[in-house]
Coordinates of C-alpha atoms in Angstrom, one line a residue:
M1 CA 165.0 107.6 138.5
S2 CA 166.9 104.4 138.9
L3 CA 166.4 101.3 136.8
E4 CA 164.7 99.6 139.7
Q5 CA 162.3 102.5 140.2
E6 CA 161.4 102.5 136.5
R7 CA 160.8 98.7 136.7
D8 CA 158.6 99.2 139.8
Q9 CA 156.6 102.0 138.1
F10 CA 156.0 99.8 135.0
F11 CA 155.0 96.9 137.2
A12 CA 152.4 99.1 139.0
M13 CA 151.0 100.8 135.9
S14 CA 150.5 97.7 133.7
V15 CA 146.9 96.7 133.0
D16 CA 148.1 93.2 132.4
L17 CA 148.8 90.8 135.2
L18 CA 152.6 90.9 135.8
G19 CA 154.1 88.3 138.2
I20 CA 157.4 86.8 139.2
A21 CA 157.2 83.1 140.3
A22 CA 159.6 80.5 141.4
A23 CA 159.9 76.8 140.4
D24 CA 158.5 75.9 143.9
G25 CA 155.0 77.1 142.8
F26 CA 154.8 80.3 144.7
F27 CA 154.5 83.9 143.4
K28 CA 157.3 86.1 144.6
R29 CA 155.8 89.3 143.4
V30 CA 152.5 90.4 141.7
N31 CA 151.4 93.7 140.4
P32 CA 148.1 95.5 141.4
S33 CA 146.3 94.2 138.3
F34 CA 146.1 90.8 140.0
E35 CA 143.9 92.2 142.8
R36 CA 141.9 94.3 140.3
V37 CA 141.1 91.2 138.1
L38 CA 141.0 88.4 140.6
G39 CA 140.1 90.2 143.9
W40 CA 142.9 88.6 145.9
T41 CA 145.4 90.9 147.7
P42 CA 149.1 90.5 146.9
A43 CA 149.7 89.1 150.4
E44 CA 147.0 86.4 149.8
L45 CA 148.5 85.4 146.5
L46 CA 152.1 85.3 147.8
A47 CA 151.1 83.3 150.9
R48 CA 149.8 80.2 149.1
P49 CA 151.0 78.1 146.1
F50 CA 149.5 79.5 143.0
F51 CA 148.1 75.9 142.2
D52 CA 145.6 76.6 145.0
F53 CA 144.0 79.2 142.7
V54 CA 144.0 77.1 139.6
H55 CA 140.9 75.3 138.5
P56 CA 141.3 71.6 139.6
D57 CA 140.9 70.4 135.9
D58 CA 143.7 72.7 134.8
V59 CA 146.3 71.9 137.6
A60 CA 148.0 69.0 135.7
A61 CA 148.5 71.1 132.5
T62 CA 149.8 74.0 134.6
R63 CA 152.3 71.7 136.4
D64 CA 153.5 70.5 133.0
E65 CA 153.9 74.0 131.7
L66 CA 155.8 75.0 134.9
A67 CA 158.2 72.0 134.4
K68 CA 158.9 73.2 130.8
L69 CA 159.7 76.7 132.1
A70 CA 162.0 75.2 134.8
A71 CA 163.8 73.4 132.0
G72 CA 164.5 76.7 130.2
A73 CA 161.5 76.7 127.7
T74 CA 159.3 79.7 127.0
T75 CA 155.6 79.7 127.3
V76 CA 153.4 81.5 124.8
G77 CA 149.6 81.5 124.8
F78 CA 149.1 79.0 127.6
T79 CA 145.6 79.3 129.2
N80 CA 144.2 78.1 132.4
R81 CA 141.4 79.1 134.8
Y82 CA 142.0 81.1 138.0
R83 CA 139.6 81.3 140.9
T84 CA 138.6 84.8 142.0
R85 CA 137.9 85.9 145.5
S86 CA 134.1 85.7 144.7
G87 CA 134.4 82.0 143.8
H88 CA 134.0 82.0 140.0
Y89 CA 136.8 81.3 137.5
L90 CA 138.3 83.5 134.8
R91 CA 140.3 82.2 131.8
L92 CA 143.8 83.7 131.8
Q93 CA 146.2 83.5 128.9
W94 CA 150.0 83.4 129.9
N95 CA 153.2 84.3 128.3
A96 CA 156.2 83.4 130.5
S97 CA 160.0 83.1 130.3
P98 CA 162.6 81.8 132.9
H99 CA 165.2 84.3 134.1
P100 CA 168.6 82.5 133.6
G101 CA 170.6 81.7 136.7
T102 CA 167.9 83.0 139.2
G103 CA 165.3 80.2 139.2
L104 CA 162.7 82.8 138.7
I105 CA 160.0 83.0 136.1
Y106 CA 158.7 86.2 134.7
A107 CA 155.0 86.0 133.5
I108 CA 152.4 88.2 131.9
A109 CA 148.7 87.2 131.9
R110 CA 145.5 88.8 130.7
D111 CA 141.8 87.9 131.2
I112 CA 140.4 86.5 128.0
T113 CA 137.1 85.2 129.5
D114 CA 134.9 87.7 127.6
E115 CA 136.9 87.3 124.4
L116 CA 136.5 83.6 124.5
A117 CA 132.8 84.0 125.1
D118 CA 132.5 86.3 122.1
Q119 CA 134.4 83.8 120.0
L120 CA 132.2 81.0 121.2
A121 CA 129.1 83.1 120.4
L122 CA 130.4 83.9 116.9
Q123 CA 131.2 80.2 116.3
R124 CA 127.7 79.2 117.4
S125 CA 126.2 81.9 115.2
E126 CA 128.2 80.7 112.3
E127 CA 127.1 77.1 113.0
L128 CA 123.5 78.2 113.4
N129 CA 123.6 80.1 110.1
R130 CA 125.2 77.1 108.4
A131 CA 122.5 74.8 109.9
V132 CA 119.8 77.1 108.7
L133 CA 121.2 77.3 105.2
E134 CA 121.7 73.5 105.0
T135 CA 118.3 72.6 106.4
A136 CA 116.1 75.3 104.9
V137 CA 113.4 74.0 102.6
D138 CA 113.7 77.1 100.4
G139 CA 116.6 77.6 98.1
I140 CA 119.0 80.4 99.3
I141 CA 121.4 81.8 96.8
V142 CA 123.9 84.6 97.6
I143 CA 125.5 86.7 94.8
D144 CA 127.9 89.6 94.7
E145 CA 127.6 92.9 92.9
A146 CA 128.6 91.3 89.6
G147 CA 125.9 88.7 89.9
V148 CA 128.4 85.9 90.6
I149 CA 127.1 83.2 92.9
Q150 CA 128.9 83.0 96.3
S151 CA 126.7 80.6 98.2
F152 CA 124.2 77.9 97.1
N153 CA 122.5 75.9 99.8
P154 CA 121.3 72.2 99.5
A155 CA 117.7 73.2 98.9
A156 CA 118.8 75.3 95.9
E157 CA 120.7 72.2 94.7
R158 CA 117.4 70.2 94.9
I159 CA 115.4 72.9 93.2
F160 CA 117.7 73.7 90.3
G161 CA 119.5 70.3 89.9
W162 CA 123.0 71.8 90.1
T163 CA 125.5 71.2 92.9
A164 CA 127.1 74.1 94.8
E165 CA 130.5 73.3 93.3
E166 CA 129.1 73.5 89.8
V167 CA 127.5 77.0 90.2
I168 CA 129.7 78.9 92.8
G169 CA 131.8 81.4 90.9
R170 CA 129.4 81.6 87.9
N171 CA 126.8 84.2 87.0
V172 CA 123.4 83.6 88.5
N173 CA 121.7 84.2 85.2
M174 CA 122.6 80.5 84.4
L175 CA 119.6 79.7 86.5
M176 CA 117.2 81.8 84.4
P177 CA 115.5 81.2 81.1
E178 CA 115.1 83.9 78.5
P179 CA 114.2 86.8 78.6
Y180 CA 115.4 86.9 82.3
H181 CA 118.8 85.4 81.4
A182 CA 119.8 88.3 79.1
A183 CA 118.2 91.0 81.1
H184 CA 119.5 90.2 84.6
D185 CA 122.9 91.9 84.4
G186 CA 121.2 95.0 83.2
Y187 CA 118.7 95.0 86.1
L188 CA 121.5 94.6 88.6
H189 CA 123.6 97.3 87.0
N190 CA 120.6 99.7 86.9
Y191 CA 119.9 99.1 90.6
L192 CA 123.6 99.7 91.5
A193 CA 123.6 102.9 89.5
T194 CA 120.2 104.4 90.3
G195 CA 119.0 102.6 93.4
E196 CA 115.7 101.9 91.6
K197 CA 114.3 98.6 92.9
K198 CA 112.7 96.2 90.4
I199 CA 112.7 93.1 92.6
I200 CA 114.9 93.7 95.6
G201 CA 112.8 93.8 98.7
I202 CA 109.7 92.7 96.7
G203 CA 108.6 89.1 96.3
R204 CA 107.4 88.1 92.9
E205 CA 106.8 85.1 90.7
V206 CA 109.4 84.4 88.0
E207 CA 110.6 81.4 86.0
G208 CA 113.6 79.3 86.9
L209 CA 115.8 77.1 84.7
R210 CA 116.8 73.6 85.8
K211 CA 120.1 71.9 84.9
D212 CA 118.1 69.7 82.5
G213 CA 116.8 72.7 80.7
A214 CA 113.2 72.6 82.1
R215 CA 111.5 75.9 82.9
F216 CA 109.4 76.0 86.1
P217 CA 107.5 78.6 88.1
L218 CA 109.5 80.1 90.9
E219 CA 108.7 82.4 93.8
L220 CA 111.6 84.8 94.4
G221 CA 112.4 87.3 97.1
V222 CA 115.7 89.2 97.1
S223 CA 117.3 91.2 99.9
E224 CA 120.5 93.3 100.1
M225 CA 123.1 92.8 102.8
H226 CA 126.6 94.1 103.6
V227 CA 129.3 91.9 105.0
G228 CA 132.2 94.2 105.9
E229 CA 132.9 96.1 102.7
L230 CA 131.2 93.5 100.5
R231 CA 127.8 94.2 99.1
L232 CA 125.8 91.0 98.6
F233 CA 122.3 90.0 97.5
A234 CA 120.5 87.0 99.0
G235 CA 117.7 85.3 96.9
I236 CA 115.1 83.1 98.6
T237 CA 113.7 80.8 96.0
R238 CA 110.7 78.4 96.2
D239 CA 109.6 76.0 93.5
I240 CA 105.8 76.5 93.2
S241 CA 105.1 74.0 90.4
E242 CA 103.0 71.9 92.7
Q243 CA 101.0 74.9 94.0
K244 CA 100.4 76.1 90.4
S245 CA 99.2 72.7 89.4
L246 CA 96.9 72.5 92.3
L247 CA 95.6 76.0 91.6
L248 CA 95.0 75.1 88.0
A249 CA 93.2 72.0 89.0
A250 CA 91.1 73.9 91.5
E251 CA 90.2 76.5 88.9
Q252 CA 89.3 73.8 86.4
A253 CA 87.1 72.1 89.1
N254 CA 85.5 75.4 89.9
R255 CA 84.8 76.1 86.3
S256 CA 83.3 72.7 85.9
K257 CA 81.2 73.2 89.0
S258 CA 80.0 76.6 87.8
E259 CA 79.2 75.1 84.4
F260 CA 77.3 72.3 86.0
L261 CA 75.3 74.6 88.3
A262 CA 74.5 76.9 85.3
N263 CA 73.3 73.9 83.3
M264 CA 71.3 72.5 86.3
S265 CA 69.9 76.0 86.9
H266 CA 68.6 76.1 83.3
E267 CA 67.3 72.5 83.5
L268 CA 65.5 73.1 86.8
R269 CA 64.1 76.5 86.1
T270 CA 62.5 75.4 82.8
P271 CA 60.1 72.8 84.5
L272 CA 59.7 75.1 87.5
N273 CA 58.5 77.9 85.2
A274 CA 55.8 75.5 83.9
I275 CA 54.8 74.4 87.4
L276 CA 54.5 77.9 88.8
G277 CA 52.9 79.3 85.6
F278 CA 50.3 76.6 85.2
S279 CA 49.4 76.5 88.9
D280 CA 48.6 80.2 88.7
L281 CA 46.7 79.7 85.4
L282 CA 44.6 76.9 86.9
T283 CA 43.9 78.9 90.0
E284 CA 42.7 81.9 88.0
Q285 CA 40.7 80.0 85.4
L286 CA 39.1 77.4 87.6
D287 CA 38.7 79.3 90.9
A288 CA 34.9 79.1 90.9
Q289 CA 34.9 75.4 90.2
L290 CA 37.5 74.3 92.7
S291 CA 36.7 72.9 96.1
V292 CA 38.5 74.2 99.2
G293 CA 40.7 71.1 99.2
Q294 CA 41.6 71.6 95.5
R295 CA 42.5 75.2 96.1
R296 CA 44.8 74.0 99.0
F297 CA 46.4 71.5 96.7
L298 CA 47.2 74.1 94.1
R299 CA 48.5 76.5 96.8
N300 CA 50.8 73.7 98.0
V301 CA 52.1 73.2 94.5
R302 CA 52.7 76.9 94.1
E303 CA 54.4 77.3 97.5
S304 CA 56.6 74.2 97.0
G305 CA 57.7 75.5 93.6
E306 CA 58.6 78.9 95.0
H307 CA 60.5 77.1 97.8
L308 CA 62.4 75.0 95.3
L309 CA 63.2 78.1 93.3
E310 CA 64.6 79.8 96.5
L311 CA 66.8 76.8 97.1
I312 CA 68.2 76.8 93.5
N313 CA 68.9 80.5 93.9
D314 CA 70.7 80.0 97.2
V315 CA 72.9 77.2 95.7
L316 CA 73.8 79.4 92.7
D317 CA 74.5 82.5 94.9
L318 CA 76.8 80.6 97.2
S319 CA 78.6 79.1 94.3
K320 CA 79.2 82.6 92.9
V321 CA 80.4 83.9 96.3
E322 CA 82.9 81.0 96.7
A323 CA 84.2 81.5 93.2
G324 CA 84.5 85.3 93.8
R325 CA 82.1 86.1 91.0
L326 CA 79.3 87.6 93.0
E327 CA 79.7 91.3 93.0
L328 CA 77.6 93.8 94.9
R329 CA 75.8 96.6 93.1
A330 CA 75.8 99.2 95.8
E331 CA 73.3 102.1 95.6
V332 CA 72.4 105.0 97.9
V333 CA 68.9 104.2 99.1
R334 CA 66.6 105.1 102.0
I335 CA 66.5 102.3 104.6
A336 CA 62.8 102.4 105.3
P337 CA 61.5 101.8 101.7
L338 CA 64.4 99.3 101.2
L339 CA 63.3 97.1 104.0
E340 CA 59.5 97.6 103.7
P341 CA 58.7 94.5 101.6
V342 CA 60.9 92.3 103.9
V343 CA 59.2 93.6 107.0
A344 CA 55.7 93.1 105.5
S345 CA 56.5 89.5 104.6
A346 CA 57.9 88.8 108.0
R347 CA 54.9 90.4 109.7
A348 CA 52.6 88.2 107.6
S349 CA 54.5 85.0 108.5
A350 CA 54.5 86.0 112.2
D351 CA 50.8 86.6 112.1
A352 CA 50.2 83.2 110.5
A353 CA 52.3 81.6 113.2
G354 CA 50.5 83.4 116.0
L355 CA 53.5 85.4 116.9
A356 CA 53.8 89.1 117.9
F357 CA 55.9 91.1 115.6
E358 CA 57.5 94.5 116.0
A359 CA 59.7 96.5 113.6
V360 CA 61.6 99.6 114.6
V361 CA 63.1 101.2 111.4
P362 CA 64.3 104.8 111.1
D363 CA 62.2 106.8 108.6
D364 CA 65.0 109.1 107.4
G365 CA 68.1 106.9 107.2
V366 CA 70.0 106.7 103.9
V367 CA 72.6 104.0 103.3
R368 CA 74.9 102.7 100.6
A369 CA 74.3 99.0 100.1
D370 CA 73.2 96.5 97.5
P371 CA 69.5 96.6 98.0
V372 CA 68.7 93.2 96.6
R373 CA 71.4 91.4 98.7
L374 CA 70.6 93.4 101.9
R375 CA 66.9 92.4 101.6
Q376 CA 68.0 88.8 101.0
V377 CA 70.1 88.9 104.2
L378 CA 67.4 90.3 106.4
D379 CA 64.7 88.0 104.9
N380 CA 66.9 85.0 105.8
I381 CA 67.4 86.1 109.4
L382 CA 63.7 87.0 109.9
S383 CA 62.4 83.9 108.3
N384 CA 64.6 81.8 110.6
A385 CA 63.4 83.8 113.6
V386 CA 59.8 83.1 112.8
K387 CA 60.5 79.5 111.9
F388 CA 62.2 78.6 115.2
T389 CA 59.8 80.5 117.5
P390 CA 56.9 78.3 118.4
R391 CA 55.4 81.0 120.6
G392 CA 56.1 84.5 121.8
S393 CA 57.5 87.3 119.6
V394 CA 60.0 88.4 116.9
R395 CA 61.4 91.9 117.0
L396 CA 63.4 93.8 114.4
V397 CA 65.4 96.9 115.3
V398 CA 67.3 99.0 112.8
R399 CA 69.5 101.9 114.0
F400 CA 72.6 103.8 113.3
E401 CA 75.6 103.8 115.6
G402 CA 77.6 106.7 114.1
A403 CA 78.1 105.9 110.5
D404 CA 77.5 102.1 111.0
L405 CA 74.2 100.5 110.2
V406 CA 73.1 98.0 112.9
I407 CA 70.3 95.5 112.4
E408 CA 69.2 93.3 115.3
V409 CA 66.6 90.5 115.1
T410 CA 65.5 89.1 118.5
D411 CA 63.1 86.1 119.0
T412 CA 61.8 84.3 122.0
G413 CA 62.2 80.9 120.3
L414 CA 64.1 77.7 120.9
G415 CA 67.5 79.2 121.2
I416 CA 70.7 77.5 120.0
P417 CA 72.4 74.9 122.2
A418 CA 76.0 75.6 123.0
S419 CA 77.0 72.4 121.3
E420 CA 75.6 73.6 118.0
R421 CA 76.7 77.2 117.9
H422 CA 79.9 76.6 115.9
R423 CA 77.7 75.2 113.1
V424 CA 75.4 78.1 112.7
F425 CA 77.1 79.7 109.7
G426 CA 78.4 76.4 108.3
T427 CA 77.4 75.3 104.8
F428 CA 74.6 72.7 104.6
E429 CA 74.1 72.8 108.4
R430 CA 70.5 72.4 109.6
L431 CA 70.0 73.1 113.3
H432 CA 67.1 72.1 115.6
E433 CA 66.6 68.7 113.9
G434 CA 64.3 66.5 115.9
R435 CA 62.6 69.3 117.7
V436 CA 61.0 71.1 114.8
E437 CA 60.7 70.1 111.2
A438 CA 64.1 70.5 109.5
T439 CA 63.7 71.8 106.0
G440 CA 65.9 73.3 103.4
T441 CA 69.6 72.8 102.4
G442 CA 71.1 74.7 105.4
L443 CA 72.5 77.3 103.0
G444 CA 70.6 80.3 104.4
L445 CA 72.9 81.5 107.1
A446 CA 76.0 80.4 105.3
L447 CA 75.0 82.6 102.4
T448 CA 73.9 85.4 104.7
K449 CA 77.3 85.6 106.3
R450 CA 79.1 85.7 103.0
L451 CA 76.8 88.4 101.7
V452 CA 77.4 90.5 104.9
E453 CA 81.1 90.1 104.5
L454 CA 80.9 91.3 100.9
H455 CA 79.5 94.5 102.4
R456 CA 82.6 94.6 104.6
G457 CA 80.3 93.9 107.5
S458 CA 80.0 91.3 110.3
I459 CA 77.2 89.2 111.7
S460 CA 77.1 87.6 115.1
F461 CA 74.5 86.2 117.5
E462 CA 73.8 85.6 121.2
S463 CA 71.5 82.8 122.3
E464 CA 70.1 81.1 125.3
E465 CA 68.6 77.7 124.8
G466 CA 64.9 77.7 125.4
R467 CA 64.7 81.5 125.7
G468 CA 65.6 82.8 122.3
T469 CA 68.3 84.3 120.0
T470 CA 69.5 87.7 118.8
F471 CA 71.3 88.1 115.6
R472 CA 73.3 91.3 115.1
L473 CA 74.4 92.6 111.7
V474 CA 76.8 95.6 111.4
L475 CA 77.6 97.3 108.1
P476 CA 80.5 99.7 108.8
E477 CA 80.2 103.2 107.4
A478 CA 77.1 102.4 105.5
R479 CA 75.2 105.6 106.5
V480 CA 75.2 108.3 103.9
E481 CA 74.4 111.9 104.5
P482 CA 71.7 112.9 102.0
V483 CA 73.0 115.0 99.2
H484 CA 70.8 118.0 98.5
G485 CA 70.2 119.3 95.0
D486 CA 69.8 117.5 91.7
R487 CA 73.2 118.2 90.1
V488 CA 75.0 115.3 88.4
L489 CA 78.7 115.8 87.5
V490 CA 79.4 114.3 84.1
V491 CA 83.1 113.7 83.5
E492 CA 83.3 113.0 79.8
D493 CA 85.5 114.5 77.0
V494 CA 83.5 113.0 74.1
E495 CA 80.9 115.6 73.3
A496 CA 78.3 113.1 71.8
D497 CA 78.5 110.8 74.9
A498 CA 78.2 113.8 77.2
D499 CA 75.1 115.0 75.4
L500 CA 73.5 111.6 75.7
I501 CA 74.1 111.4 79.4
V502 CA 72.8 114.9 79.9
A503 CA 69.6 114.0 78.0
L504 CA 69.0 110.8 80.1
A505 CA 69.7 112.8 83.3
A506 CA 67.1 115.4 82.3
E507 CA 64.5 112.7 81.7
A508 CA 65.2 111.6 85.3
G509 CA 64.7 115.2 86.5
L510 CA 68.4 115.9 87.2
Q511 CA 70.6 118.8 86.1
C512 CA 74.1 118.2 84.8
E513 CA 77.5 119.9 85.0
V514 CA 79.9 118.6 82.3
V515 CA 83.7 118.7 82.7
T516 CA 86.3 117.2 80.4
T517 CA 89.3 116.6 82.6
A518 CA 90.2 114.7 85.8
R519 CA 91.5 117.9 87.4
A520 CA 88.3 119.8 86.7
A521 CA 86.2 116.9 88.0
I522 CA 88.2 116.8 91.3
D523 CA 87.9 120.6 91.7
A524 CA 84.2 120.7 90.9
A525 CA 83.3 117.9 93.2
G526 CA 85.4 119.3 96.1
A527 CA 83.9 122.8 95.7
D528 CA 80.3 121.7 95.5
P529 CA 79.6 118.0 96.0
P530 CA 77.2 116.7 93.4
R531 CA 74.4 114.3 93.9
A532 CA 76.1 111.7 91.6
V533 CA 79.1 111.4 89.2
V534 CA 79.1 109.8 85.8
L535 CA 82.8 109.1 85.0
D536 CA 84.7 108.2 81.9
L537 CA 88.1 106.5 82.6
R538 CA 89.9 107.8 79.6
L539 CA 90.4 111.5 80.1
P540 CA 93.0 113.8 78.4
D541 CA 95.0 114.7 81.5
A542 CA 94.8 111.6 83.7
R543 CA 93.0 108.3 84.2
G544 CA 89.5 108.4 85.7
E545 CA 90.7 106.2 88.5
R546 CA 92.5 109.2 89.9
V547 CA 89.1 111.0 90.2
L548 CA 87.7 108.0 92.0
E549 CA 90.6 107.9 94.5
A550 CA 90.2 111.6 95.2
L551 CA 86.5 111.4 95.8
K552 CA 86.8 108.5 98.2
A553 CA 89.7 110.1 100.1
E554 CA 87.6 113.1 101.2
P555 CA 84.8 112.8 103.8
R556 CA 82.6 115.4 101.9
T557 CA 82.6 113.4 98.7
R558 CA 83.2 109.8 99.9
A559 CA 79.5 108.9 99.8
I560 CA 78.7 110.3 96.3
P561 CA 77.4 107.5 94.0
V562 CA 79.7 107.0 91.0
I563 CA 79.0 105.1 87.8
V564 CA 81.8 104.5 85.4
V565 CA 80.8 104.7 81.7
T566 CA 83.8 103.8 79.5
V567 CA 85.0 101.9 76.4
E568 CA 86.9 99.5 78.8
D569 CA 84.9 96.5 79.7
D570 CA 86.8 95.8 82.9
E571 CA 84.9 96.3 86.2
G572 CA 87.9 95.0 88.1
R573 CA 89.7 98.3 87.8
S574 CA 87.0 100.7 88.9
R575 CA 84.9 98.8 91.5
P576 CA 87.7 98.2 94.0
L577 CA 88.3 102.0 94.1
G578 CA 84.7 102.6 95.0
A579 CA 82.6 102.8 91.8
D580 CA 79.0 101.8 92.4
D581 CA 78.4 100.5 88.8
H582 CA 80.2 100.1 85.5
L583 CA 78.8 100.4 82.0
A584 CA 80.8 99.7 78.9
K585 CA 80.3 101.8 75.8
P586 CA 78.3 101.9 73.6
I587 CA 76.1 103.0 76.5
D588 CA 73.2 100.8 77.6
R589 CA 70.6 103.6 77.8
Q590 CA 68.1 101.6 79.9
R591 CA 70.6 100.7 82.6
L592 CA 72.0 104.2 82.8
A593 CA 68.5 105.8 82.9
A594 CA 67.5 103.3 85.7
W595 CA 70.6 104.2 87.6
L596 CA 69.9 107.9 87.3
R597 CA 66.3 107.5 88.4
G598 CA 67.6 105.6 91.4
V599 CA 69.9 108.6 92.2
K600 CA 66.9 110.9 91.9
E601 CA 64.7 108.8 94.2
A602 CA 67.4 108.2 96.8

């Protein structure tokens, strides 16, 4: 193969754009890559000055570069934009040299459009990251595997009082008070060696150390990242001093409110006790001597006192709910006897108001609920229905939808205007003012909603002004399948305590099976579900919470009532796991006996 043939083959095979041009501005020869990249045929490119293909804004720079080449200079890395056959422009990068004595220029070009776009995107990403770091309200600190600070954003400067120049290159433990300062390197080394996470990927509250030596509460989240071969850790920090101060102030205010309400309760209940007691005494002792009007006066005194007592109780209950101190005492009870007194009271009120009243309640339903609070909820709804129904009827329907307990109260009363519906469950809201006598504090439905939510339930309503209202209450998974048999599982490794529980159960008509370990309790309950479980938390092989978790995880044992009887006076550990009650040792015999009788009667 001749030298010319080799040149032609190289010319044809190159993926770069190879061209020979003259100082007159025309291509003399171009390789096939020109057509592949730009779309123009070689004939089209050779027929016109190459300036016709250059972007108008790049023509002047291209002419200057051509003049330099004509003067014998070499071009390296010159870029301009070439128009394609489809009409858009590509950025080409040129290297070119003049061929001495011929007036020709040999040039190589390649398309760098995508490369420039990638560089621009990277630049924008870096600028964006820099902007985020510089404007973030949270402190962002980046350290390496040795704990050395690599980056410290302006928010971190504000939080800790150090400048970035003062901390970059130093160990991050300079920002930590003891004991975190001394322990940090050990934590980091342990993670790198074992992969065991103490804080990485887990937000937590720690203490920070300012430049002036002040300690302050800090919310910290740490994440791991890899940049090339570098292993880095980014910490997001937030000074929560203000939030802690506000929380402390709120807690203090709440304690003050609770103390005030407790004191007011005592101060109000004392004279109320006298009012109610003496009104009853006068009615009993002087009944024969009283006129009809006097009896009515005493009845009004009694009813007003009872109403005031209800208001006091509502205020106190709502205060406990808002403070998170009102806890339900769930029991397994039959629904019909549970609601019987409420239904009887509502029926009497409806009769007195000249209203028809109907109650549909299943005879054989068994539920898990706080009986006192559930009656309180239904009493509030029914009393409102009667109160705001001048004529017509009130209807109560209780039914089960699967495992859910559904209670509906429908009246044919005034209905709730659309403009007032958002206020129904608000605190201290009294509806229908001006159309019927508005009495009370407006706490009834607000408290009702909170009590329902404590049962993990929901309450809603539908209403049509002038035609009535339906309130619908749903307690999810409240239904309990009745447990047959009178066996109580006693999980207790202290013999004397077990004997006492067995004796109390026998008085209630219940038989006992005693086991002394968590494993035996789980096995016994799973094999033959008992009617109830009396559970100690301190067992030789495991904590009693493990037994609770196992019982609540299985459908067959989930509904079994459990009372915790332990030396630990901490209900917060057992109730969230599903315990129905909690007794601290020494055992309150009366409370445990009452609980066991409730199990027997359920």
